[in-house]
Amino acid sequence: MAQERPPVDEMHYEALAQEALRGVIRAALDRAASPEGIPGAHHFYITFRTDAEGVSVPEDIRAKYPEEMTIVLQHQYWDLDVREDGFSVMLKFGGAPKTLSTPYAAIVRFYDPSVQFLLQFEPPPPAPAPAVAPAAEAAVPAADGDAADEGPKVISLDQFRKK
Protein backbone atom coordinates (compact mmCIF):
# COMPACT_ATOMS: atom_id res chain seq x y z
CA MET A 1 0.00 0.00 0.00
CA ALA A 2 1.45 3.35 -1.01
CA GLN A 3 2.02 5.95 1.63
CA GLU A 4 -0.03 9.07 1.19
CA ARG A 5 1.73 12.34 1.68
CA PRO A 6 0.06 14.76 4.07
CA PRO A 7 -1.63 17.65 2.32
CA VAL A 8 0.46 20.79 1.87
CA ASP A 9 -1.02 24.05 3.11
CA GLU A 10 -0.36 26.17 0.06
CA MET A 11 -2.74 28.82 1.41
CA HIS A 12 -0.48 29.33 4.45
CA TYR A 13 -3.42 29.59 6.81
CA GLU A 14 -1.27 29.96 9.91
CA ALA A 15 0.43 33.05 8.47
CA LEU A 16 -2.94 34.45 7.34
CA ALA A 17 -4.36 33.96 10.83
CA GLN A 18 -1.33 35.66 12.43
CA GLU A 19 -1.71 38.60 10.05
CA ALA A 20 -5.43 38.88 10.84
CA LEU A 21 -4.74 38.86 14.59
CA ARG A 22 -2.17 41.62 14.13
CA GLY A 23 -5.06 43.54 12.56
CA VAL A 24 -6.77 43.36 15.97
CA ILE A 25 -3.74 45.11 17.47
CA ARG A 26 -3.85 47.77 14.74
CA ALA A 27 -7.57 48.37 15.42
CA ALA A 28 -6.96 48.66 19.19
CA LEU A 29 -4.11 51.11 18.60
CA ASP A 30 -6.26 53.09 16.17
CA ARG A 31 -8.80 53.51 18.94
CA ALA A 32 -6.05 54.50 21.40
CA ALA A 33 -4.80 57.11 18.91
CA SER A 34 -8.24 58.73 18.64
CA PRO A 35 -8.91 61.96 20.55
CA GLU A 36 -10.84 59.96 23.17
CA GLY A 37 -7.86 57.69 23.81
CA ILE A 38 -8.11 54.22 25.30
CA PRO A 39 -11.62 53.71 26.73
CA GLY A 40 -12.39 52.78 30.33
CA ALA A 41 -9.86 50.72 32.25
CA HIS A 42 -8.28 49.23 29.12
CA HIS A 43 -4.52 49.43 28.75
CA PHE A 44 -2.02 47.56 26.62
CA TYR A 45 1.17 45.68 27.34
CA ILE A 46 2.94 45.31 24.01
CA THR A 47 6.01 43.08 23.87
CA PHE A 48 8.14 43.22 20.75
CA ARG A 49 11.51 42.10 19.49
CA THR A 50 13.94 45.00 19.53
CA ASP A 51 16.25 43.07 17.19
CA ALA A 52 13.57 42.53 14.52
CA GLU A 53 13.77 44.16 11.13
CA GLY A 54 12.13 47.59 11.01
CA VAL A 55 12.24 48.26 14.77
CA SER A 56 13.58 51.69 15.70
CA VAL A 57 14.47 52.41 19.33
CA PRO A 58 17.05 54.82 20.76
CA GLU A 59 20.45 53.19 21.26
CA ASP A 60 20.37 53.53 25.07
CA ILE A 61 17.06 51.65 25.16
CA ARG A 62 18.33 49.00 22.73
CA ALA A 63 21.39 48.51 24.98
CA LYS A 64 19.08 47.76 27.94
CA TYR A 65 16.74 45.56 25.88
CA PRO A 66 18.83 44.01 23.08
CA GLU A 67 16.27 41.33 22.18
CA GLU A 68 12.83 42.07 23.60
CA MET A 69 11.01 44.74 25.56
CA THR A 70 7.50 45.43 26.84
CA ILE A 71 5.90 48.85 26.73
CA VAL A 72 2.69 49.90 28.46
CA LEU A 73 0.15 52.20 26.85
CA GLN A 74 -2.19 53.50 29.50
CA HIS A 75 -2.09 57.13 30.66
CA GLN A 76 1.22 58.60 29.59
CA TYR A 77 1.97 58.12 25.92
CA TRP A 78 2.20 60.73 23.18
CA ASP A 79 2.23 61.02 19.41
CA LEU A 80 0.81 57.54 18.82
CA ASP A 81 1.02 57.09 15.04
CA VAL A 82 -0.75 54.00 13.75
CA ARG A 83 0.21 52.91 10.25
CA GLU A 84 -0.73 49.98 8.04
CA ASP A 85 2.52 48.13 8.79
CA GLY A 86 3.33 49.30 12.32
CA PHE A 87 3.17 52.10 14.87
CA SER A 88 5.31 54.63 16.66
CA VAL A 89 4.80 56.20 20.04
CA MET A 90 6.58 58.55 22.41
CA LEU A 91 7.08 57.29 25.97
CA LYS A 92 9.15 58.55 28.88
CA PHE A 93 12.16 56.59 30.05
CA GLY A 94 13.74 57.98 33.20
CA GLY A 95 11.73 61.17 32.66
CA ALA A 96 13.12 61.71 29.14
CA PRO A 97 10.76 61.41 26.15
CA LYS A 98 11.84 58.82 23.57
CA THR A 99 10.13 57.68 20.39
CA LEU A 100 9.88 54.00 19.53
CA SER A 101 8.71 52.58 16.22
CA THR A 102 7.88 48.95 15.53
CA PRO A 103 6.25 46.97 12.76
CA TYR A 104 3.38 44.71 13.81
CA ALA A 105 5.46 41.73 12.64
CA ALA A 106 7.92 42.40 15.53
CA ILE A 107 5.19 42.07 18.19
CA VAL A 108 5.30 38.81 20.15
CA ARG A 109 2.60 39.58 22.76
CA PHE A 110 -0.29 41.98 23.10
CA TYR A 111 -2.08 41.92 26.44
CA ASP A 112 -4.94 43.98 27.85
CA PRO A 113 -5.06 42.96 31.53
CA SER A 114 -8.30 44.83 32.18
CA VAL A 115 -10.20 42.12 30.29
CA GLN A 116 -7.56 39.35 30.29
CA PHE A 117 -7.18 39.55 26.50
CA LEU A 118 -3.93 38.06 25.19
CA LEU A 119 -2.53 37.55 21.70
CA GLN A 120 0.75 35.73 21.35
CA PHE A 121 2.82 35.36 18.17
CA GLU A 122 5.85 33.46 16.98
CA PRO A 123 8.91 35.68 17.31
CA PRO A 124 10.19 37.09 14.03
CA PRO A 125 13.73 36.28 12.97
CA PRO A 126 16.34 38.85 14.05
CA ALA A 127 17.21 41.49 11.49
CA PRO A 128 20.31 40.71 9.49
CA ALA A 129 23.46 42.21 10.96
CA PRO A 130 24.62 45.30 9.11
CA ALA A 131 27.17 44.56 6.43
CA VAL A 132 30.73 45.36 7.41
CA ALA A 133 32.67 47.36 4.87
CA PRO A 134 35.61 45.44 3.47
CA ALA A 135 39.00 46.56 4.72
CA ALA A 136 40.50 49.27 2.55
CA GLU A 137 43.25 48.06 0.30
CA ALA A 138 46.70 48.54 1.72
CA ALA A 139 48.48 51.62 0.54
CA VAL A 140 50.73 50.90 -2.39
CA PRO A 141 54.11 52.62 -2.20
CA ALA A 142 54.79 55.13 -4.95
CA ALA A 143 57.30 54.19 -7.63
CA ASP A 144 59.99 56.35 -6.04
CA GLY A 145 59.66 54.51 -2.72
CA ASP A 146 57.69 57.24 -0.88
CA ALA A 147 54.43 56.26 0.83
CA ALA A 148 51.33 56.56 -1.33
CA ASP A 149 48.90 59.41 -0.72
CA GLU A 150 47.16 58.83 2.64
CA GLY A 151 44.10 60.92 1.71
CA PRO A 152 40.49 59.90 2.40
CA LYS A 153 39.38 56.46 1.28
CA VAL A 154 36.29 56.07 -0.91
CA ILE A 155 34.05 53.12 -0.12
CA SER A 156 31.12 52.20 -2.36
CA LEU A 157 27.74 52.24 -0.67
CA ASP A 158 26.24 49.79 -3.19
CA GLN A 159 26.64 46.88 -0.75
CA PHE A 160 24.45 48.67 1.82
CA ARG A 161 21.57 49.44 -0.54
CA LYS A 162 18.50 47.24 -0.46
CA LYS A 163 18.10 45.34 -3.69
GROMACS .gro file of N, CA and C in nm:
model
  489
    1MET      N    1   0.085  -0.118   0.000
    1MET     CA    2   0.000   0.000   0.000
    1MET      C    3   0.090   0.124   0.000
    2ALA      N    4   0.064   0.215  -0.088
    2ALA     CA    5   0.145   0.335  -0.101
    2ALA      C    6   0.114   0.433   0.012
    3GLN      N    7   0.222   0.495   0.057
    3GLN     CA    8   0.202   0.595   0.163
    3GLN      C    9   0.149   0.723   0.101
    4GLU      N   10   0.050   0.779   0.166
    4GLU     CA   11  -0.003   0.907   0.119
    4GLU      C   12   0.071   1.019   0.189
    5ARG      N   13   0.107   1.118   0.110
    5ARG     CA   14   0.173   1.234   0.168
    5ARG      C   15   0.068   1.324   0.232
    6PRO      N   16   0.103   1.384   0.346
    6PRO     CA   17   0.006   1.476   0.407
    6PRO      C   18  -0.016   1.595   0.314
    7PRO      N   19  -0.136   1.650   0.319
    7PRO     CA   20  -0.163   1.765   0.232
    7PRO      C   21  -0.074   1.884   0.269
    8VAL      N   22  -0.038   1.962   0.169
    8VAL     CA   23   0.046   2.079   0.187
    8VAL      C   24  -0.044   2.202   0.194
    9ASP      N   25  -0.023   2.283   0.295
    9ASP     CA   26  -0.102   2.405   0.311
    9ASP      C   27  -0.045   2.515   0.223
   10GLU      N   28  -0.085   2.516   0.099
   10GLU     CA   29  -0.036   2.617   0.006
   10GLU      C   30  -0.104   2.751   0.026
   11MET      N   31  -0.207   2.755   0.108
   11MET     CA   32  -0.274   2.882   0.141
   11MET      C   33  -0.203   2.953   0.257
   12HIS      N   34  -0.121   2.878   0.330
   12HIS     CA   35  -0.048   2.933   0.445
   12HIS      C   36  -0.145   2.994   0.547
   13TYR      N   37  -0.239   2.912   0.589
   13TYR     CA   38  -0.342   2.959   0.681
   13TYR      C   39  -0.287   3.011   0.812
   14GLU      N   40  -0.183   2.949   0.864
   14GLU     CA   41  -0.127   2.996   0.991
   14GLU      C   42  -0.078   3.140   0.977
   15ALA      N   43  -0.007   3.168   0.870
   15ALA     CA   44   0.043   3.305   0.847
   15ALA      C   45  -0.073   3.401   0.825
   16LEU      N   46  -0.176   3.359   0.754
   16LEU     CA   47  -0.294   3.445   0.734
   16LEU      C   48  -0.362   3.476   0.866
   17ALA      N   49  -0.373   3.375   0.953
   17ALA     CA   50  -0.436   3.396   1.083
   17ALA      C   51  -0.352   3.492   1.169
   18GLN      N   52  -0.220   3.476   1.167
   18GLN     CA   53  -0.133   3.566   1.243
   18GLN      C   54  -0.149   3.709   1.194
   19GLU      N   55  -0.154   3.726   1.063
   19GLU     CA   56  -0.171   3.860   1.005
   19GLU      C   57  -0.306   3.920   1.046
   20ALA      N   58  -0.411   3.839   1.045
   20ALA     CA   59  -0.543   3.888   1.084
   20ALA      C   60  -0.544   3.930   1.231
   21LEU      N   61  -0.479   3.852   1.317
   21LEU     CA   62  -0.474   3.886   1.459
   21LEU      C   63  -0.392   4.013   1.483
   22ARG      N   64  -0.290   4.036   1.402
   22ARG     CA   65  -0.217   4.162   1.413
   22ARG      C   66  -0.306   4.278   1.374
   23GLY      N   67  -0.406   4.252   1.289
   23GLY     CA   68  -0.506   4.354   1.256
   23GLY      C   69  -0.588   4.395   1.378
   24VAL      N   70  -0.608   4.304   1.472
   24VAL     CA   71  -0.677   4.336   1.597
   24VAL      C   72  -0.594   4.438   1.675
   25ILE      N   73  -0.463   4.417   1.679
   25ILE     CA   74  -0.374   4.511   1.747
   25ILE      C   75  -0.383   4.648   1.680
   26ARG      N   76  -0.377   4.649   1.548
   26ARG     CA   77  -0.385   4.777   1.474
   26ARG      C   78  -0.516   4.848   1.506
   27ALA      N   79  -0.627   4.776   1.511
   27ALA     CA   80  -0.757   4.837   1.542
   27ALA      C   81  -0.759   4.892   1.684
   28ALA      N   82  -0.701   4.819   1.780
   28ALA     CA   83  -0.696   4.866   1.919
   28ALA      C   84  -0.610   4.992   1.929
   29LEU      N   85  -0.497   4.994   1.858
   29LEU     CA   86  -0.411   5.111   1.860
   29LEU      C   87  -0.476   5.230   1.789
   30ASP      N   88  -0.550   5.202   1.683
   30ASP     CA   89  -0.626   5.309   1.617
   30ASP      C   90  -0.720   5.377   1.716
   31ARG      N   91  -0.787   5.296   1.794
   31ARG     CA   92  -0.880   5.351   1.894
   31ARG      C   93  -0.804   5.431   2.000
   32ALA      N   94  -0.688   5.380   2.040
   32ALA     CA   95  -0.605   5.450   2.140
   32ALA      C   96  -0.553   5.582   2.085
   33ALA      N   97  -0.532   5.589   1.954
   33ALA     CA   98  -0.480   5.711   1.891
   33ALA      C   99  -0.588   5.815   1.866
   34SER      N  100  -0.714   5.778   1.885
   34SER     CA  101  -0.824   5.873   1.864
   34SER      C  102  -0.822   5.979   1.973
   35PRO      N  103  -0.889   6.090   1.952
   35PRO     CA  104  -0.891   6.196   2.055
   35PRO      C  105  -0.944   6.148   2.190
   36GLU      N  106  -1.030   6.048   2.190
   36GLU     CA  107  -1.084   5.996   2.317
   36GLU      C  108  -0.984   5.908   2.390
   37GLY      N  109  -0.885   5.856   2.319
   37GLY     CA  110  -0.786   5.769   2.381
   37GLY      C  111  -0.840   5.631   2.411
   38ILE      N  112  -0.770   5.558   2.494
   38ILE     CA  113  -0.811   5.422   2.530
   38ILE      C  114  -0.932   5.431   2.623
   39PRO      N  115  -1.040   5.360   2.591
   39PRO     CA  116  -1.162   5.371   2.673
   39PRO      C  117  -1.152   5.296   2.806
   40GLY      N  118  -1.224   5.346   2.904
   40GLY     CA  119  -1.239   5.278   3.033
   40GLY      C  120  -1.108   5.241   3.098
   41ALA      N  121  -1.104   5.120   3.153
   41ALA     CA  122  -0.986   5.072   3.225
   41ALA      C  123  -0.889   4.997   3.134
   42HIS      N  124  -0.917   4.994   3.005
   42HIS     CA  125  -0.828   4.923   2.912
   42HIS      C  126  -0.688   4.983   2.913
   43HIS      N  127  -0.589   4.901   2.898
   43HIS     CA  128  -0.452   4.943   2.875
   43HIS      C  129  -0.378   4.826   2.813
   44PHE      N  130  -0.269   4.857   2.744
   44PHE     CA  131  -0.202   4.756   2.662
   44PHE      C  132  -0.058   4.734   2.707
   45TYR      N  133  -0.022   4.609   2.719
   45TYR     CA  134   0.117   4.568   2.734
   45TYR      C  135   0.157   4.511   2.599
   46ILE      N  136   0.252   4.574   2.534
   46ILE     CA  137   0.294   4.531   2.401
   46ILE      C  138   0.441   4.489   2.410
   47THR      N  139   0.466   4.362   2.384
   47THR     CA  140   0.601   4.308   2.387
   47THR      C  141   0.646   4.287   2.243
   48PHE      N  142   0.764   4.337   2.211
   48PHE     CA  143   0.814   4.322   2.075
   48PHE      C  144   0.963   4.295   2.077
   49ARG      N  145   1.009   4.240   1.966
   49ARG     CA  146   1.151   4.210   1.949
   49ARG      C  147   1.223   4.337   1.906
   50THR      N  148   1.318   4.380   1.987
   50THR     CA  149   1.394   4.500   1.953
   50THR      C  150   1.496   4.472   1.844
   51ASP      N  151   1.528   4.343   1.822
   51ASP     CA  152   1.625   4.307   1.719
   51ASP      C  153   1.559   4.268   1.587
   52ALA      N  154   1.427   4.288   1.576
   52ALA     CA  155   1.357   4.253   1.452
   52ALA      C  156   1.375   4.362   1.347
   53GLU      N  157   1.364   4.322   1.224
   53GLU     CA  158   1.377   4.416   1.113
   53GLU      C  159   1.269   4.523   1.122
   54GLY      N  160   1.308   4.648   1.103
   54GLY     CA  161   1.213   4.759   1.101
   54GLY      C  162   1.190   4.825   1.236
   55VAL      N  163   1.241   4.767   1.344
   55VAL     CA  164   1.224   4.826   1.477
   55VAL      C  165   1.322   4.941   1.494
   56SER      N  166   1.273   5.053   1.545
   56SER     CA  167   1.358   5.169   1.570
   56SER      C  168   1.340   5.212   1.715
   57VAL      N  169   1.447   5.196   1.793
   57VAL     CA  170   1.447   5.241   1.933
   57VAL      C  171   1.579   5.314   1.956
   58PRO      N  172   1.578   5.412   2.045
   58PRO     CA  173   1.705   5.482   2.076
   58PRO      C  174   1.810   5.382   2.125
   59GLU      N  175   1.936   5.411   2.094
   59GLU     CA  176   2.045   5.319   2.126
   59GLU      C  177   2.054   5.286   2.274
   60ASP      N  178   2.028   5.384   2.364
   60ASP     CA  179   2.037   5.353   2.507
   60ASP      C  180   1.929   5.254   2.549
   61ILE      N  181   1.814   5.260   2.486
   61ILE     CA  182   1.706   5.165   2.516
   61ILE      C  183   1.742   5.027   2.458
   62ARG      N  184   1.794   5.027   2.335
   62ARG     CA  185   1.833   4.900   2.273
   62ARG      C  186   1.943   4.832   2.356
   63ALA      N  187   2.033   4.909   2.415
   63ALA     CA  188   2.139   4.851   2.498
   63ALA      C  189   2.080   4.781   2.620
   64LYS      N  190   1.974   4.838   2.677
   64LYS     CA  191   1.908   4.776   2.794
   64LYS      C  192   1.823   4.657   2.755
   65TYR      N  193   1.765   4.661   2.635
   65TYR     CA  194   1.674   4.556   2.588
   65TYR      C  195   1.718   4.511   2.449
   66PRO      N  196   1.827   4.435   2.440
   66PRO     CA  197   1.883   4.401   2.308
   66PRO      C  198   1.797   4.304   2.227
   67GLU      N  199   1.707   4.230   2.291
   67GLU     CA  200   1.627   4.133   2.218
   67GLU      C  201   1.477   4.161   2.225
   68GLU      N  202   1.428   4.195   2.343
   68GLU     CA  203   1.283   4.207   2.360
   68GLU      C  204   1.253   4.308   2.469
   69MET      N  205   1.144   4.382   2.451
   69MET     CA  206   1.101   4.474   2.556
   69MET      C  207   0.949   4.482   2.556
   70THR      N  208   0.894   4.524   2.669
   70THR     CA  209   0.750   4.543   2.684
   70THR      C  210   0.726   4.689   2.716
   71ILE      N  211   0.631   4.748   2.643
   71ILE     CA  212   0.590   4.885   2.673
   71ILE      C  213   0.445   4.880   2.720
   72VAL      N  214   0.406   4.981   2.796
   72VAL     CA  215   0.269   4.990   2.846
   72VAL      C  216   0.206   5.118   2.793
   73LEU      N  217   0.092   5.104   2.729
   73LEU     CA  218   0.015   5.220   2.685
   73LEU      C  219  -0.107   5.228   2.776
   74GLN      N  220  -0.108   5.331   2.859
   74GLN     CA  221  -0.219   5.350   2.950
   74GLN      C  222  -0.251   5.499   2.962
   75HIS      N  223  -0.181   5.571   3.046
   75HIS     CA  224  -0.209   5.713   3.066
   75HIS      C  225  -0.108   5.805   3.000
   76GLN      N  226   0.018   5.768   3.005
   76GLN     CA  227   0.122   5.860   2.959
   76GLN      C  228   0.192   5.807   2.834
   77TYR      N  229   0.136   5.838   2.722
   77TYR     CA  230   0.197   5.812   2.592
   77TYR      C  231   0.157   5.928   2.502
   78TRP      N  232   0.243   5.958   2.405
   78TRP     CA  233   0.220   6.073   2.318
   78TRP      C  234   0.250   6.036   2.174
   79ASP      N  235   0.194   6.113   2.085
   79ASP     CA  236   0.223   6.102   1.941
   79ASP      C  237   0.209   5.959   1.889
   80LEU      N  238   0.105   5.889   1.932
   80LEU     CA  239   0.081   5.754   1.882
   80LEU      C  240   0.042   5.765   1.735
   81ASP      N  241   0.124   5.707   1.649
   81ASP     CA  242   0.102   5.709   1.504
   81ASP      C  243   0.082   5.566   1.458
   82VAL      N  244  -0.040   5.535   1.417
   82VAL     CA  245  -0.075   5.400   1.375
   82VAL      C  246  -0.074   5.395   1.223
   83ARG      N  247   0.009   5.307   1.170
   83ARG     CA  248   0.021   5.291   1.025
   83ARG      C  249  -0.027   5.151   0.984
   84GLU      N  250  -0.032   5.128   0.856
   84GLU     CA  251  -0.073   4.998   0.804
   84GLU      C  252   0.022   4.886   0.847
   85ASP      N  253   0.152   4.916   0.851
   85ASP     CA  254   0.252   4.813   0.879
   85ASP      C  255   0.309   4.816   1.020
   86GLY      N  256   0.279   4.920   1.097
   86GLY     CA  257   0.333   4.930   1.232
   86GLY      C  258   0.290   5.058   1.300
   87PHE      N  259   0.354   5.090   1.412
   87PHE     CA  260   0.317   5.210   1.487
   87PHE      C  261   0.441   5.271   1.550
   88SER      N  262   0.428   5.397   1.587
   88SER     CA  263   0.531   5.463   1.666
   88SER      C  264   0.461   5.537   1.780
   89VAL      N  265   0.536   5.556   1.887
   89VAL     CA  266   0.480   5.620   2.004
   89VAL      C  267   0.593   5.683   2.084
   90MET      N  268   0.561   5.793   2.151
   90MET     CA  269   0.658   5.855   2.241
   90MET      C  270   0.622   5.815   2.384
   91LEU      N  271   0.722   5.767   2.456
   91LEU     CA  272   0.708   5.729   2.597
   91LEU      C  273   0.821   5.795   2.674
   92LYS      N  274   0.807   5.801   2.805
   92LYS     CA  275   0.915   5.855   2.888
   92LYS      C  276   0.992   5.741   2.952
   93PHE      N  277   1.124   5.753   2.942
   93PHE     CA  278   1.216   5.659   3.005
   93PHE      C  279   1.306   5.741   3.095
   94GLY      N  280   1.296   5.720   3.226
   94GLY     CA  281   1.374   5.798   3.320
   94GLY      C  282   1.342   5.946   3.311
   95GLY      N  283   1.218   5.978   3.277
   95GLY     CA  284   1.173   6.117   3.266
   95GLY      C  285   1.202   6.182   3.131
   96ALA      N  286   1.277   6.114   3.046
   96ALA     CA  287   1.312   6.171   2.914
   96ALA      C  288   1.222   6.110   2.806
   97PRO      N  289   1.162   6.194   2.722
   97PRO     CA  290   1.076   6.141   2.615
   97PRO      C  291   1.160   6.075   2.505
   98LYS      N  292   1.115   5.957   2.462
   98LYS     CA  293   1.184   5.882   2.357
   98LYS      C  294   1.078   5.821   2.266
   99THR      N  295   1.106   5.824   2.136
   99THR     CA  296   1.013   5.768   2.039
   99THR      C  297   1.059   5.630   1.995
  100LEU      N  298   0.965   5.536   1.996
  100LEU     CA  299   0.988   5.400   1.953
  100LEU      C  300   0.901   5.375   1.831
  101SER      N  301   0.949   5.294   1.740
  101SER     CA  302   0.871   5.258   1.622
  101SER      C  303   0.890   5.109   1.597
  102THR      N  304   0.779   5.039   1.574
  102THR     CA  305   0.788   4.895   1.553
  102THR      C  306   0.685   4.849   1.451
  103PRO      N  307   0.723   4.758   1.364
  103PRO     CA  308   0.625   4.697   1.276
  103PRO      C  309   0.542   4.595   1.356
  104TYR      N  310   0.421   4.569   1.312
  104TYR     CA  311   0.338   4.471   1.381
  104TYR      C  312   0.404   4.333   1.380
  105ALA      N  313   0.480   4.304   1.275
  105ALA     CA  314   0.546   4.173   1.264
  105ALA      C  315   0.646   4.150   1.377
  106ALA      N  316   0.695   4.255   1.443
  106ALA     CA  317   0.792   4.240   1.553
  106ALA      C  318   0.724   4.212   1.687
  107ILE      N  319   0.592   4.228   1.693
  107ILE     CA  320   0.519   4.207   1.819
  107ILE      C  321   0.508   4.058   1.849
  108VAL      N  322   0.543   4.021   1.973
  108VAL     CA  323   0.530   3.881   2.015
  108VAL      C  324   0.415   3.861   2.114
  109ARG      N  325   0.375   3.968   2.185
  109ARG     CA  326   0.260   3.958   2.276
  109ARG      C  327   0.187   4.092   2.282
  110PHE      N  328   0.057   4.082   2.288
  110PHE     CA  329  -0.029   4.198   2.310
  110PHE      C  330  -0.125   4.156   2.419
  111TYR      N  331  -0.127   4.232   2.529
  111TYR     CA  332  -0.208   4.192   2.644
  111TYR      C  333  -0.282   4.313   2.699
  112ASP      N  334  -0.412   4.297   2.717
  112ASP     CA  335  -0.494   4.398   2.785
  112ASP      C  336  -0.542   4.334   2.915
  113PRO      N  337  -0.472   4.362   3.027
  113PRO     CA  338  -0.506   4.296   3.153
  113PRO      C  339  -0.642   4.333   3.208
  114SER      N  340  -0.699   4.444   3.164
  114SER     CA  341  -0.830   4.483   3.218
  114SER      C  342  -0.940   4.384   3.183
  115VAL      N  343  -0.921   4.311   3.072
  115VAL     CA  344  -1.020   4.212   3.029
  115VAL      C  345  -0.956   4.075   3.003
  116GLN      N  346  -0.829   4.061   3.046
  116GLN     CA  347  -0.756   3.935   3.029
  116GLN      C  348  -0.751   3.890   2.883
  117PHE      N  349  -0.726   3.986   2.793
  117PHE     CA  350  -0.718   3.955   2.650
  117PHE      C  351  -0.571   3.945   2.611
  118LEU      N  352  -0.532   3.830   2.554
  118LEU     CA  353  -0.393   3.806   2.519
  118LEU      C  354  -0.382   3.751   2.377
  119LEU      N  355  -0.293   3.810   2.300
  119LEU     CA  356  -0.253   3.755   2.170
  119LEU      C  357  -0.105   3.726   2.178
  120GLN      N  358  -0.065   3.610   2.132
  120GLN     CA  359   0.075   3.573   2.135
  120GLN      C  360   0.115   3.526   1.996
  121PHE      N  361   0.236   3.565   1.952
  121PHE     CA  362   0.282   3.536   1.817
  121PHE      C  363   0.419   3.471   1.821
  122GLU      N  364   0.451   3.400   1.714
  122GLU     CA  365   0.585   3.346   1.698
  122GLU      C  366   0.681   3.463   1.682
  123PRO      N  367   0.797   3.457   1.747
  123PRO     CA  368   0.891   3.568   1.731
  123PRO      C  369   0.944   3.573   1.589
  124PRO      N  370   0.962   3.695   1.537
  124PRO     CA  371   1.019   3.709   1.403
  124PRO      C  372   1.168   3.679   1.408
  125PRO      N  373   1.228   3.647   1.296
  125PRO     CA  374   1.373   3.628   1.297
  125PRO      C  375   1.443   3.761   1.322
  126PRO      N  376   1.560   3.759   1.384
  126PRO     CA  377   1.634   3.885   1.405
  126PRO      C  378   1.669   3.947   1.270
  127ALA      N  379   1.680   4.078   1.271
  127ALA     CA  380   1.721   4.149   1.149
  127ALA      C  381   1.862   4.108   1.115
  128PRO      N  382   1.893   4.105   0.986
  128PRO     CA  383   2.031   4.071   0.949
  128PRO      C  384   2.127   4.175   1.004
  129ALA      N  385   2.244   4.129   1.044
  129ALA     CA  386   2.346   4.221   1.096
  129ALA      C  387   2.389   4.313   0.983
  130PRO      N  388   2.418   4.439   1.016
  130PRO     CA  389   2.462   4.530   0.911
  130PRO      C  390   2.590   4.479   0.846
  131ALA      N  391   2.599   4.500   0.717
  131ALA     CA  392   2.717   4.456   0.643
  131ALA      C  393   2.838   4.536   0.689
  132VAL      N  394   2.950   4.469   0.701
  132VAL     CA  395   3.073   4.536   0.741
  132VAL      C  396   3.148   4.570   0.614
  133ALA      N  397   3.192   4.693   0.605
  133ALA     CA  398   3.267   4.736   0.487
  133ALA      C  399   3.397   4.658   0.479
  134PRO      N  400   3.434   4.615   0.359
  134PRO     CA  401   3.561   4.544   0.347
  134PRO      C  402   3.677   4.636   0.384
  135ALA      N  403   3.783   4.576   0.434
  135ALA     CA  404   3.900   4.656   0.472
  135ALA      C  405   3.953   4.727   0.348
  136ALA      N  406   3.994   4.851   0.367
  136ALA     CA  407   4.050   4.927   0.255
  136ALA      C  408   4.178   4.859   0.210
  137GLU      N  409   4.203   4.866   0.082
  137GLU     CA  410   4.325   4.806   0.030
  137GLU      C  411   4.445   4.875   0.092
  138ALA      N  412   4.548   4.797   0.114
  138ALA     CA  413   4.670   4.854   0.172
  138ALA      C  414   4.729   4.957   0.077
  139ALA      N  415   4.787   5.057   0.136
  139ALA     CA  416   4.848   5.162   0.054
  139ALA      C  417   4.963   5.103  -0.026
  140VAL      N  418   4.968   5.138  -0.151
  140VAL     CA  419   5.073   5.090  -0.239
  140VAL      C  420   5.182   5.196  -0.244
  141PRO      N  421   5.306   5.161  -0.217
  141PRO     CA  422   5.411   5.262  -0.220
  141PRO      C  423   5.425   5.320  -0.361
  142ALA      N  424   5.457   5.446  -0.367
  142ALA     CA  425   5.479   5.513  -0.495
  142ALA      C  426   5.604   5.456  -0.558
  143ALA      N  427   5.618   5.476  -0.688
  143ALA     CA  428   5.730   5.419  -0.763
  143ALA      C  429   5.864   5.465  -0.708
  144ASP      N  430   5.870   5.586  -0.653
  144ASP     CA  431   5.999   5.635  -0.604
  144ASP      C  432   6.028   5.590  -0.461
  145GLY      N  433   5.942   5.502  -0.406
  145GLY     CA  434   5.966   5.451  -0.272
  145GLY      C  435   5.898   5.528  -0.162
  146ASP      N  436   5.841   5.648  -0.191
  146ASP     CA  437   5.769   5.724  -0.088
  146ASP      C  438   5.634   5.658  -0.065
  147ALA      N  439   5.575   5.682   0.052
  147ALA     CA  440   5.443   5.626   0.083
  147ALA      C  441   5.339   5.687  -0.010
  148ALA      N  442   5.240   5.607  -0.047
  148ALA     CA  443   5.133   5.656  -0.133
  148ALA      C  444   5.052   5.760  -0.058
  149ASP      N  445   4.974   5.836  -0.132
  149ASP     CA  446   4.890   5.941  -0.072
  149ASP      C  447   4.800   5.880   0.035
  150GLU      N  448   4.798   5.933   0.153
  150GLU     CA  449   4.716   5.883   0.264
  150GLU      C  450   4.588   5.964   0.278
  151GLY      N  451   4.534   6.012   0.170
  151GLY     CA  452   4.410   6.092   0.171
  151GLY      C  453   4.291   6.005   0.208
  152PRO      N  454   4.169   6.064   0.203
  152PRO     CA  455   4.049   5.990   0.240
  152PRO      C  456   4.025   5.872   0.148
  153LYS      N  457   3.970   5.767   0.204
  153LYS     CA  458   3.938   5.646   0.128
  153LYS      C  459   3.792   5.656   0.082
  154VAL      N  460   3.764   5.608  -0.037
  154VAL     CA  461   3.629   5.607  -0.091
  154VAL      C  462   3.579   5.464  -0.086
  155ILE      N  463   3.465   5.444  -0.023
  155ILE     CA  464   3.405   5.312  -0.012
  155ILE      C  465   3.269   5.318  -0.080
  156SER      N  466   3.241   5.224  -0.166
  156SER     CA  467   3.112   5.220  -0.236
  156SER      C  468   3.002   5.185  -0.139
  157LEU      N  469   2.890   5.253  -0.153
  157LEU     CA  470   2.774   5.224  -0.067
  157LEU      C  471   2.680   5.122  -0.130
  158ASP      N  472   2.712   5.073  -0.249
  158ASP     CA  473   2.624   4.979  -0.319
  158ASP      C  474   2.592   4.856  -0.234
  159GLN      N  475   2.689   4.807  -0.155
  159GLN     CA  476   2.664   4.688  -0.075
  159GLN      C  477   2.565   4.712   0.037
  160PHE      N  478   2.538   4.838   0.075
  160PHE     CA  479   2.445   4.867   0.182
  160PHE      C  480   2.304   4.895   0.131
  161ARG      N  481   2.288   4.912   0.002
  161ARG     CA  482   2.157   4.944  -0.054
  161ARG      C  483   2.072   4.819  -0.060
  162LYS      N  484   1.943   4.835  -0.034
  162LYS     CA  485   1.850   4.724  -0.046
  162LYS      C  486   1.828   4.696  -0.194
  163LYS      N  487   1.824   4.571  -0.228
  163LYS     CA  488   1.810   4.534  -0.369
  163LYS      C  489   1.671   4.487  -0.397
   0.00000   0.00000   0.00000
